[in-house]
mmCIF file of C-alpha atoms in Angstrom:
data_model
loop_
_atom_site.group_PDB
_atom_site.id
_atom_site.type_symbol
_atom_site.label_atom_id
_atom_site.label_comp_id
_atom_site.label_asym_id
_atom_site.label_seq_id
_atom_site.Cartn_x
_atom_site.Cartn_y
_atom_site.Cartn_z
ATOM 1 C CA MET A 1 -18.753 -41.115 1.577
ATOM 2 C CA LEU A 2 -17.269 -41.483 -1.892
ATOM 3 C CA ARG A 3 -19.767 -38.951 -3.312
ATOM 4 C CA LEU A 4 -18.880 -36.393 -0.620
ATOM 5 C CA PHE A 5 -15.182 -36.833 -1.335
ATOM 6 C CA SER A 6 -15.659 -36.047 -5.025
ATOM 7 C CA ARG A 7 -17.611 -32.857 -4.151
ATOM 8 C CA VAL A 8 -14.787 -31.679 -1.924
ATOM 9 C CA GLN A 9 -12.310 -32.385 -4.696
ATOM 10 C CA LEU A 10 -14.453 -30.422 -7.130
ATOM 11 C CA ALA A 11 -14.633 -27.524 -4.676
ATOM 12 C CA TYR A 12 -10.837 -27.444 -4.325
ATOM 13 C CA VAL A 13 -10.343 -27.589 -8.082
ATOM 14 C CA GLY A 14 -12.891 -24.784 -8.499
ATOM 15 C CA LEU A 15 -11.161 -22.634 -5.876
ATOM 16 C CA PHE A 16 -7.819 -23.286 -7.522
ATOM 17 C CA LEU A 17 -9.149 -22.205 -10.939
ATOM 18 C CA ILE A 18 -10.716 -19.056 -9.480
ATOM 19 C CA ALA A 19 -7.420 -18.181 -7.761
ATOM 20 C CA CYS A 20 -5.522 -18.747 -11.029
ATOM 21 C CA MET A 21 -7.917 -16.484 -12.901
ATOM 22 C CA GLY A 22 -7.507 -13.812 -10.208
ATOM 23 C CA VAL A 23 -3.726 -13.928 -10.491
ATOM 24 C CA PHE A 24 -3.926 -13.715 -14.290
ATOM 25 C CA TYR A 25 -6.318 -10.735 -14.054
ATOM 26 C CA TYR A 26 -3.955 -8.918 -11.661
ATOM 27 C CA GLN A 27 -0.945 -9.586 -13.891
ATOM 28 C CA ALA A 28 -2.755 -8.462 -17.062
ATOM 29 C CA ASN A 29 -4.200 -5.258 -15.587
ATOM 30 C CA TYR A 30 -1.530 -4.074 -13.158
ATOM 31 C CA ILE A 31 1.868 -5.713 -13.659
ATOM 32 C CA TRP A 32 2.234 -6.061 -17.439
ATOM 33 C CA PRO A 33 1.317 -2.423 -18.253
ATOM 34 C CA MET A 34 3.787 -1.213 -15.602
ATOM 35 C CA GLN A 35 6.575 -3.375 -17.040
ATOM 36 C CA ARG A 36 5.827 -2.191 -20.602
ATOM 37 C CA CYS A 37 5.937 1.425 -19.447
ATOM 38 C CA GLU A 38 9.262 1.034 -17.654
ATOM 39 C CA GLN A 39 10.819 -0.823 -20.604
ATOM 40 C CA HIS A 40 10.083 2.167 -22.836
ATOM 41 C CA GLY A 41 11.634 4.615 -20.356
ATOM 42 C CA GLY A 42 8.434 5.994 -18.871
ATOM 43 C CA TRP A 43 7.378 6.586 -15.289
ATOM 44 C CA TRP A 44 4.466 4.494 -13.997
ATOM 45 C CA SER A 45 1.886 6.142 -11.727
ATOM 46 C CA ASN A 46 0.152 3.643 -9.425
ATOM 47 C CA LYS A 47 -2.398 6.229 -8.335
ATOM 48 C CA TYR A 48 -3.699 6.939 -11.844
ATOM 49 C CA ARG A 49 -2.470 3.720 -13.498
ATOM 50 C CA GLU A 50 -0.935 5.593 -16.417
ATOM 51 C CA CYS A 51 2.456 5.864 -18.059
ATOM 52 C CA ASP A 52 4.115 9.275 -18.311
ATOM 53 C CA ARG A 53 7.357 10.429 -19.862
ATOM 54 C CA PRO A 54 9.762 12.514 -17.781
ATOM 55 C CA MET A 55 10.215 16.072 -19.047
ATOM 56 C CA PRO A 56 13.541 17.867 -18.765
ATOM 57 C CA ILE A 57 13.577 21.012 -16.649
ATOM 58 C CA TRP A 58 14.755 23.210 -19.531
ATOM 59 C CA ARG A 59 11.359 22.794 -21.189
ATOM 60 C CA PHE A 60 9.689 24.507 -18.247
ATOM 61 C CA THR A 61 12.277 27.226 -17.707
ATOM 62 C CA GLY A 62 13.105 27.984 -21.344
ATOM 63 C CA ARG A 63 16.843 27.921 -20.640
ATOM 64 C CA HIS A 64 19.204 26.323 -23.108
ATOM 65 C CA VAL A 65 21.231 23.305 -22.136
ATOM 66 C CA VAL A 66 24.838 24.433 -21.746
ATOM 67 C CA GLY A 67 26.451 21.445 -20.138
ATOM 68 C CA PRO A 68 27.449 20.375 -16.657
ATOM 69 C CA PRO A 69 28.177 23.080 -14.069
ATOM 70 C CA PRO A 70 31.850 23.992 -13.602
ATOM 71 C CA THR A 71 33.841 22.353 -10.848
ATOM 72 C CA PRO A 72 35.127 24.567 -8.019
ATOM 73 C CA ALA A 73 38.659 24.475 -9.489
ATOM 74 C CA GLN A 74 37.414 25.701 -12.882
ATOM 75 C CA ALA A 75 35.337 28.439 -11.246
ATOM 76 C CA ALA A 76 38.341 29.643 -9.204
ATOM 77 C CA SER A 77 40.590 29.794 -12.288
ATOM 78 C CA LYS A 78 38.040 31.976 -14.133
ATOM 79 C CA VAL A 79 37.869 34.474 -11.271
ATOM 80 C CA SER A 80 41.630 35.155 -11.170
#
């Protein structure tokens, strides 16, 4: 009986170590890269597992950045 008890203990310790290694693998390959990406201001893609930087719309359109759009009160004063 004592020998069987030690085998069961060994099995539980082995399962625990395998579970710990699985959690460490998941953290190292999925969570830590995502956190590094977001700390540097990037956008993380879960589908492709890559970090991308957001691009401003003026790069696609070629328009120059002028500032915020006028409020309705400013637009009305320019018309009159």
